[in-house]
XYZ file of C-alpha atoms in Angstrom:
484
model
C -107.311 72.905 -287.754
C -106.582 69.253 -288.583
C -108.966 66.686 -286.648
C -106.625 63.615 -286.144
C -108.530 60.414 -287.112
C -108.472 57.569 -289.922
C -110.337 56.420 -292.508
C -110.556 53.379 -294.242
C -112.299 52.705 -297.038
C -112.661 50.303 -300.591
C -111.598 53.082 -303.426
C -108.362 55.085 -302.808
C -110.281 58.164 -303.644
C -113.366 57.667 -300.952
C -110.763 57.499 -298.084
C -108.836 60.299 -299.677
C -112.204 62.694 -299.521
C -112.392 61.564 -296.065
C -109.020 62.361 -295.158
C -109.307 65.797 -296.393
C -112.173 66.510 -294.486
C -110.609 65.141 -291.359
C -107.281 67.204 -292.247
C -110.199 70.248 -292.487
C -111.165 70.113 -289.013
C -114.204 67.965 -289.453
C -115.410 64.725 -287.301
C -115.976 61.126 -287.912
C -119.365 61.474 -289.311
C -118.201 63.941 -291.964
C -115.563 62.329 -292.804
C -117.654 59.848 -293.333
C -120.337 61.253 -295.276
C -117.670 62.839 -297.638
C -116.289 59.659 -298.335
C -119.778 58.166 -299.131
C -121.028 60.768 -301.746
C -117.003 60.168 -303.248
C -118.228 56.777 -303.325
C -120.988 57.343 -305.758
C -118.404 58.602 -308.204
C -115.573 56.164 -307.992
C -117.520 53.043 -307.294
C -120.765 53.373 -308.922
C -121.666 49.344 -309.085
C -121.579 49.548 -305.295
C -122.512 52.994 -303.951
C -125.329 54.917 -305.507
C -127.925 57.674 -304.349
C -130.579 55.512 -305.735
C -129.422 52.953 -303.007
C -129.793 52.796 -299.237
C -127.354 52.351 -296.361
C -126.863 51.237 -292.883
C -124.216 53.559 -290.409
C -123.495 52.422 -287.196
C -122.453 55.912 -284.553
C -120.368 56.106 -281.497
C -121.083 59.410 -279.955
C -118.206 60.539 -277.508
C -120.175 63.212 -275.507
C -122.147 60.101 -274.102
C -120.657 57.126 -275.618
C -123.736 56.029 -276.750
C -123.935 54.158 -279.946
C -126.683 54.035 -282.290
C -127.589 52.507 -285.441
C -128.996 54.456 -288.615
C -130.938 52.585 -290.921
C -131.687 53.843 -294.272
C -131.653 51.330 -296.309
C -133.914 50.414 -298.815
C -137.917 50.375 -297.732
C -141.101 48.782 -300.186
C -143.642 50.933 -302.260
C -147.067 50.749 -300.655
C -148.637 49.467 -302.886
C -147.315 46.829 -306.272
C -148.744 48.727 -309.464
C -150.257 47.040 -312.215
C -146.844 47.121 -314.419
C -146.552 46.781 -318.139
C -144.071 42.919 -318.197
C -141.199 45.280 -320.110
C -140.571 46.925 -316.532
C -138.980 43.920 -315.183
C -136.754 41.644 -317.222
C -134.069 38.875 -316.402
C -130.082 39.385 -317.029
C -127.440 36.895 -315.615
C -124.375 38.264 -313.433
C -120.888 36.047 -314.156
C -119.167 36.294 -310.962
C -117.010 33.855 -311.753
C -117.193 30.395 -309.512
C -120.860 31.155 -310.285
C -123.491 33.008 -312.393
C -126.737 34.558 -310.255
C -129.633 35.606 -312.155
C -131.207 39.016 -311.199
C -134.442 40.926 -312.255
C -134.313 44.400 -313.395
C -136.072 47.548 -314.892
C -137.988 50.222 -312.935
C -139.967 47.694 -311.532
C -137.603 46.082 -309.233
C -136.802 49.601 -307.011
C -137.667 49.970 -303.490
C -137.629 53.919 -302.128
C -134.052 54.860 -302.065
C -132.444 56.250 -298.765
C -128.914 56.670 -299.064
C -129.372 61.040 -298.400
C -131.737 61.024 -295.734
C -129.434 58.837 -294.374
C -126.664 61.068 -294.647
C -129.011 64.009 -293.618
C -129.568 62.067 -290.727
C -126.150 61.466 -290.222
C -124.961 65.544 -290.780
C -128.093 66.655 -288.354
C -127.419 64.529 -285.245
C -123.656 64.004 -285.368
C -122.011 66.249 -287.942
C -120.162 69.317 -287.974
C -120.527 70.346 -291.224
C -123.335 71.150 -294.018
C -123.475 67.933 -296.487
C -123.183 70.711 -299.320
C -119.525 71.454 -298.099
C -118.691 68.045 -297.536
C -119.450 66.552 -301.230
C -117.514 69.416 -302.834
C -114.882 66.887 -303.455
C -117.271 64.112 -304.839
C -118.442 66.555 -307.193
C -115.537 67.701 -308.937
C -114.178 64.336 -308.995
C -117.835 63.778 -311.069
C -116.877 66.786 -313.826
C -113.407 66.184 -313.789
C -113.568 62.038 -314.377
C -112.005 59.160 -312.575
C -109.910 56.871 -313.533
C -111.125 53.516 -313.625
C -108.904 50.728 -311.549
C -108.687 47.114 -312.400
C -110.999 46.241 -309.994
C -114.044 48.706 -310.226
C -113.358 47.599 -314.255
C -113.890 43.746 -312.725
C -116.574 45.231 -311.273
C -118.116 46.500 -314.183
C -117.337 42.754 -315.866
C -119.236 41.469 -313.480
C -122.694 43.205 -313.815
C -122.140 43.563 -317.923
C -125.557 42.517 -318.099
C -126.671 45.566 -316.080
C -123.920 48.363 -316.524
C -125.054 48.065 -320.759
C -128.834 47.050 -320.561
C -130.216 50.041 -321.566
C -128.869 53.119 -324.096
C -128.188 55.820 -320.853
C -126.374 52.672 -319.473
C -124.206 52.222 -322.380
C -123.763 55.547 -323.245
C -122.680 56.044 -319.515
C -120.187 53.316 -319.079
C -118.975 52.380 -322.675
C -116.579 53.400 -325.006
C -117.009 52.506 -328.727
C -119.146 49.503 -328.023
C -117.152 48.121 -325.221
C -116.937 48.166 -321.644
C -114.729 51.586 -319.950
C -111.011 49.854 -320.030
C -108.499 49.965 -317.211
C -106.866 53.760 -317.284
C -110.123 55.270 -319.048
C -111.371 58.323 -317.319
C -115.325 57.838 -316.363
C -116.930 61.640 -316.187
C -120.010 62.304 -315.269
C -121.583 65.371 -315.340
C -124.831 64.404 -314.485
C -123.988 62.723 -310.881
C -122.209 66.230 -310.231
C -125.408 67.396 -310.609
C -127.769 64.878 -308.481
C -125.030 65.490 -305.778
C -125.284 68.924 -305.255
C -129.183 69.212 -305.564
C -129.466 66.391 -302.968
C -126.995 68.060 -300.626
C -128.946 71.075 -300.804
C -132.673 69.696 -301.160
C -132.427 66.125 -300.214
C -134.226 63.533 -302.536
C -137.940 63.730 -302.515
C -137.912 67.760 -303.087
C -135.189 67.861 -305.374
C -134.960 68.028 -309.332
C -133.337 64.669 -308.638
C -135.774 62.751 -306.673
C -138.819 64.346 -309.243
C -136.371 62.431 -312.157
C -136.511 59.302 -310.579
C -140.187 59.159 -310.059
C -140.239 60.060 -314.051
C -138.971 56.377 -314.416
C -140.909 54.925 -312.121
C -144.341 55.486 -313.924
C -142.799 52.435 -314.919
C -142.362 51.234 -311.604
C -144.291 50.847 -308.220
C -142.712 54.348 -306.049
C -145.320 57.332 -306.048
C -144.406 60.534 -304.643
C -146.071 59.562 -301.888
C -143.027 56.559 -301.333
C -140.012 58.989 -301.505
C -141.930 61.701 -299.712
C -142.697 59.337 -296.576
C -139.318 57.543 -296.442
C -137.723 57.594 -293.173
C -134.268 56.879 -291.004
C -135.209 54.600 -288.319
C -132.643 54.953 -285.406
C -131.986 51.216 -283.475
C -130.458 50.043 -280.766
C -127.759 47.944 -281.842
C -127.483 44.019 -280.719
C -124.464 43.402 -278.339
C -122.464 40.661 -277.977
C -119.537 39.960 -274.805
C -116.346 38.508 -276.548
C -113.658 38.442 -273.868
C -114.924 41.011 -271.965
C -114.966 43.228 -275.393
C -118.046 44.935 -276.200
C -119.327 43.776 -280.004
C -121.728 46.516 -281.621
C -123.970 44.831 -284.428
C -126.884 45.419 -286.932
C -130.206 44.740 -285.380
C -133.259 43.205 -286.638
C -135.077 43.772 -288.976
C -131.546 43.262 -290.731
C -130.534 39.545 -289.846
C -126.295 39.937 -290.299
C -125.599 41.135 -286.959
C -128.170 38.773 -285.118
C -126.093 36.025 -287.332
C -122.400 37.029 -286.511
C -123.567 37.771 -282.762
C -124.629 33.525 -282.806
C -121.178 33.110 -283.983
C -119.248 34.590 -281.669
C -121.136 33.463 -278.740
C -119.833 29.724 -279.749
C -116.419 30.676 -279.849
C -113.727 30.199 -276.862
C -111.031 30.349 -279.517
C -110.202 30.744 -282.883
C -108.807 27.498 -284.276
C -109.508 27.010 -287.314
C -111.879 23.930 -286.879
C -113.720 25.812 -283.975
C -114.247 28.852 -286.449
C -115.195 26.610 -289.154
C -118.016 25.302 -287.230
C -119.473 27.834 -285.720
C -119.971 29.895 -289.013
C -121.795 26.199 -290.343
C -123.976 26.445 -287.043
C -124.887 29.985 -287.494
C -125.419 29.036 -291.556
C -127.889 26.679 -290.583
C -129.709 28.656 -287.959
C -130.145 31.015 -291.358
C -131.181 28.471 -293.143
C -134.057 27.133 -290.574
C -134.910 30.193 -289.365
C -134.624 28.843 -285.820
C -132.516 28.292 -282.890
C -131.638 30.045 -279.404
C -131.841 33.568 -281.252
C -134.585 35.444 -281.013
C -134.115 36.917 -284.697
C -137.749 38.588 -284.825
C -139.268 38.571 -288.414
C -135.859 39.256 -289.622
C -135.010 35.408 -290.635
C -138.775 35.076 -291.966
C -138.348 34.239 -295.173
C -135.651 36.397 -295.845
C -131.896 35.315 -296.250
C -130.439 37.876 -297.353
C -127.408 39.350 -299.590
C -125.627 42.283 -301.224
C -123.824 42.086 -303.760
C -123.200 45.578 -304.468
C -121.559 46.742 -301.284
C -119.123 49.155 -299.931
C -118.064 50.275 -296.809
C -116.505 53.002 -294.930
C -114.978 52.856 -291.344
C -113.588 56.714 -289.800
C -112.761 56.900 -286.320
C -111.434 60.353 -284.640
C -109.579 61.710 -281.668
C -112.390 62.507 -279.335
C -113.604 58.729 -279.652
C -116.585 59.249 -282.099
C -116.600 56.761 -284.623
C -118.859 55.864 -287.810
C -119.454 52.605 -289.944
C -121.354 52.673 -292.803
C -122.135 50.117 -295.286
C -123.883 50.958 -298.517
C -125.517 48.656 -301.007
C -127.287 49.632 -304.366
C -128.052 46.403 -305.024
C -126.603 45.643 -308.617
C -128.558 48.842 -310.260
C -131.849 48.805 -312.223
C -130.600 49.030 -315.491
C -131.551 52.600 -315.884
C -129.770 55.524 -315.575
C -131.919 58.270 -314.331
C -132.784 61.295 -316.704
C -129.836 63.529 -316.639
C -128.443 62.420 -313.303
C -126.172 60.088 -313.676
C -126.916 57.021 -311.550
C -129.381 53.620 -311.533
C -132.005 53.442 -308.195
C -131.791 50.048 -307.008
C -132.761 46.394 -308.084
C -133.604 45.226 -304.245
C -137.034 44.418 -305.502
C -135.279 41.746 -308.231
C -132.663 40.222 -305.935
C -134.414 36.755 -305.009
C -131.637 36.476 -301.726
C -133.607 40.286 -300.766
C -136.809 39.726 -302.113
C -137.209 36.038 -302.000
C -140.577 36.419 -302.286
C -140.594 38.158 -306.230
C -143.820 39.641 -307.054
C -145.432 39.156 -304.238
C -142.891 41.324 -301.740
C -144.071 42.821 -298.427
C -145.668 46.277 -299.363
C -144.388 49.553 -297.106
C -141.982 47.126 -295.152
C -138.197 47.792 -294.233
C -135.941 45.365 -296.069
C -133.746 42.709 -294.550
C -129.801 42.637 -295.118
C -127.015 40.855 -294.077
C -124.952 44.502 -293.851
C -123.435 44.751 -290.671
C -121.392 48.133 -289.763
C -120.131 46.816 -286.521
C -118.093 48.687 -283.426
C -115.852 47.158 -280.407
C -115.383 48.818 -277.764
C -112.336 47.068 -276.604
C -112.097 46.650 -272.376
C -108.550 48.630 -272.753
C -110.408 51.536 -274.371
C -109.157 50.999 -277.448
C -112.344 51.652 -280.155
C -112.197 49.547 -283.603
C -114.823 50.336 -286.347
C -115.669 47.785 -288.946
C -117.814 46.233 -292.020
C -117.733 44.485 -294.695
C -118.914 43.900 -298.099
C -119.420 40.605 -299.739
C -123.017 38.642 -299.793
C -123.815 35.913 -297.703
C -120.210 36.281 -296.511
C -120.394 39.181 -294.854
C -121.581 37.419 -291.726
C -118.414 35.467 -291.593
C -115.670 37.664 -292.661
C -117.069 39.938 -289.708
C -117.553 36.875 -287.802
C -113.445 36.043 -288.503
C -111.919 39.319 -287.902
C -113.962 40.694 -284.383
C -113.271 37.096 -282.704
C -109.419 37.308 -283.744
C -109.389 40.942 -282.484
C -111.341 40.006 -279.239
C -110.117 36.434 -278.239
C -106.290 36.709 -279.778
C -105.864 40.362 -278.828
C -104.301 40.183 -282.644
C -103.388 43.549 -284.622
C -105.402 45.255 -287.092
C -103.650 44.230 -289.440
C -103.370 40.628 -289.152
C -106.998 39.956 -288.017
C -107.971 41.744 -291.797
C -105.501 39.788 -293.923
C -105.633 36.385 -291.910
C -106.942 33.947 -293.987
C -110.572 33.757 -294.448
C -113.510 31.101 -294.812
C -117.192 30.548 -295.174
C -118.683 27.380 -294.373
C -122.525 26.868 -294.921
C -123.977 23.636 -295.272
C -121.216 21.323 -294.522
C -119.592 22.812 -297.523
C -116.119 24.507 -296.576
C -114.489 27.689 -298.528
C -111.253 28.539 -297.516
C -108.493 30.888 -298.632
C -104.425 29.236 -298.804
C -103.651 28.576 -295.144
C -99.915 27.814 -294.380
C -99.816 25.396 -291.861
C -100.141 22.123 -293.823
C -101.172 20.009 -290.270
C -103.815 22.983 -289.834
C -105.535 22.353 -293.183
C -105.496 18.833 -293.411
C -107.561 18.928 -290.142
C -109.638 21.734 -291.473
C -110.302 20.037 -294.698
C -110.732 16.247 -293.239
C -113.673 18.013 -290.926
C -115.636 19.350 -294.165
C -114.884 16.705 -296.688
C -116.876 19.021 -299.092
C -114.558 21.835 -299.895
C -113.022 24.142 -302.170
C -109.697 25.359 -301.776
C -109.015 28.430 -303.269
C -105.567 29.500 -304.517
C -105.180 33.189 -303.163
C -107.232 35.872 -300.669
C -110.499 36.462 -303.197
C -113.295 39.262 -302.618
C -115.674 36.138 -302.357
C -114.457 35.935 -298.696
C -115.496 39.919 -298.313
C -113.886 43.495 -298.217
C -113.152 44.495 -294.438
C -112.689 48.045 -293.827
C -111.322 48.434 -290.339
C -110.114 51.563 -288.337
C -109.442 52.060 -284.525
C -108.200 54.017 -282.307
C -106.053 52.715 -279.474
C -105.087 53.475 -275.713
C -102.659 55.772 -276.380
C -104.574 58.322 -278.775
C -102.743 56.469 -282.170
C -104.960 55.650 -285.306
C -104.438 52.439 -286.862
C -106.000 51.515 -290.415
C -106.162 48.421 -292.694
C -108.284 48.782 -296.070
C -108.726 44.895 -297.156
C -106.788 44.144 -300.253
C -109.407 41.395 -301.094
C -111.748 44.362 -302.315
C -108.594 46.839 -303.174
C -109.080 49.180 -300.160
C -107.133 51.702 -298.372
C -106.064 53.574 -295.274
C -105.437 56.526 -294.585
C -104.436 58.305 -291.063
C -104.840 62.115 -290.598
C -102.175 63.816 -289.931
C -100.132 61.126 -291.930
């Protein structure tokens, strides 16, 4: 019996393996978690069980909501590595390059499955081996690769052909997988269905990746001890809407919360400003926030990022955004997919060498819930690095202080400001921009919506029981409602 919800999600195929769970009878969550394991196939740079994730849960029996964080966590203890298990490649994404640090020795313990075990155990209705069924024969079959998982792929050359599994994985005769080329892989088929059944540390898969890391710091001892910390998630009052966000020790929601509480409206020059304030609070590390250790040294960004949004008809909801980093380079042995780089991202691991040992990461990924005074529920994220915090920031205060649709709220134009400097998409209103750009006289005006300003995923369900969906075209994603 169909379960009436929507999904929304960046890859036509993750919201589609959603859908057909939803259209099977199943909830929110595994709708959800369907759509994440379809995510490993279809957009590897950003989705990966070598990664780690963050899902954010309204539970309609109670309607409590809770926060699920798996994402990445630090060996405990740095190994005395040989220098060839960390090198130095250059991502070229475009207005900028960003160097990054790769090899085995750059991965922290992965916890994208116990996540979604965590996930399936508390809130699902359904055994994770049913659910990525779809994911998996999407992995044997092939996908076809769109124009922008192929940018993608551009984008991280360095990584997606820095090693002979990599380049035998993602290249055809010498050169990157084209636009239209089917990408099959066997191997992820594989790692799918022995983590479904056996999670990652006692699986075939999770004894692989500690294979490469005798080149690394993780010990069985990392993956065996990893754990999904449930948190109470930060709130925020916008308009009498409730604003569900990340906690500490991940320092997004704390940052979009300090945005929104400055905001009466949204004019542009009032937005503007407030995501400058709340840039420099992340930059100082102070301010009327009590931010914990999670601004200590560690602004942070994803690059590789996806997200998922599902809500259903009895109310329960789930966000969940997923990073992988960029990927270490490797693939691992037989099983089709890099662990993360989180240790060699200087905006994660600021600190290099000498990172935090058996410490929960940082992130600026924010899976974020309203709980709108009507009753009407939205679920949210976003990809997009430091920007995150401000496409979020954009979209929940037009929702909450304009009362504006779905729809416009996502596809409004977008900004980032951050250090008196000013980003902003076309805006039509040529008094409105003048004003805009005569505030920040350093600015760049770009010439169309960009994934630089983020990829938000947004779903609710309104006062009447309908579904509404809106997968951001900035980061080519999709909607689907069930039944449609």
């Amino acid at each position: 019996m169909t379960h009436p919800g929507v999904i929304a999600a960046g890859h036509r195929l993750t919201a589609e393996a959603g859908a057909r769970v939803l259209r099977d009878g199943g909830n929110a969550v595994d709708a959800a978690i369907a759509a994440v394991a379809m995510a490993c196939v279809c957009e590897p740079v950003l989705c990966s069980p070598g990664g780690g994730s963050f899902a954010m849960v309204r539970d309609p029996a109670d309607e409590s909501v809770t926060l699920l964080d798996a994402f990445a966590h630090t060996p405990r203890r740095r190994a005395d590595l040989p220098a060839e298990s960390v090198r130095t490649v250059h991502a070229d994404f475009g207005t900028t390059h960003q160097e990054f640090r790769i090899g085995p020795g750059t991965t922290a313990a992965p916890g994208l499955f116990d996540g979604l075990a965590a996930l399936a155990a508390q809130y699902g209705t359904e055994p994770i081996a049913h659910l990525v069924t779809d994911a998996v024969r999407a992995a044997r079959d092939g996908v076809e690769i769109t124009p922008f998982q192929h940018d993608l792929f551009d984008v991280v050359r360095a990584i997606t052909t820095a090693t002979p599994s990599a380049r035998e994985l993602y290249l055809i005769d010498g050169h990157l997988m084209p636009v239209g080329a089917t990408l099959r892989n066997p191997g992820l088929a594989d790692a799918l269905e022995l983590l479904a059944r056996d999670g990652f540390a006692g699986s075939d898969v999770g004894a692989a990746a500690l294979e490469q890391q005798q080149r690394g710091h993780l010990t069985p001892d990392d993956i065996a001890s990893f754990t999904v910390i449930e948190r109470t998630p930060l709130e925020v009052r916008v308009n009498n809407d409730r604003v569900l966000l990340n906690p500490p020790p991940a320092v997004g929601g704390a940052l979009i919360a300090h945005t929104l509480r400055q905001l009466a409206t949204t004019s542009w020059v009032e937005l503007a400003r407030a995501i400058n304030a709340t840039g420099a609070l992340l930059r100082e590390s102070n301010g009327d926030l009590d931010l914990l250790a999670a601004l200590a040294g560690s602004p942070v960004r994803q690059r590789g990022t996806t997200h998922i949004s599902v809500v259903d008809a009895d109310g329960m909801a789930c966000a969940v955004t997923t990073s992988n980093g960029e990927g270490n380079g490797e693939i691992v042995d037989g099983f089709g997919f890099m662990l993360n780089n989180v240790l060699g991202e200087d905006d994660v691991n600021p600190l290099g060498d000498e990172w935090p040992v058996d410490t929960r990461l940082s992130s600026m990924m924010c899976p974020t819930l309203i709980e709108h005074h009507d009753g009407r529920i939205t679920a949210m994220g976003s990809g997009g690095s430091s920007r995150i915090r401000s496409a979020i920031s954009q979209v929940a205060a037009r929702l909450c202080l304009d009362n504006s649709s779905l729809r416009t709220a996502v596809d409004a134009p977008r900004m980032h400001a951050d250090g008196r400097h000013l980003d902003v998409e076309p805006i039509d209103d040529p008094t409105v921009l003048d004003e805009l750009l005569r505030t920040f006289p350093d600015h760049r005006l770009w010439q169309a919506p960009a994934l630089y300003f983020g990829g938000v995923h947004a779903v609710r369900l309104e006062s009447d029981g309908s579904f509404v969906g809106v997968g951001d075209q900035r980061r080519d994603g999709e909607a689907i409602v069930v039944p449609d």
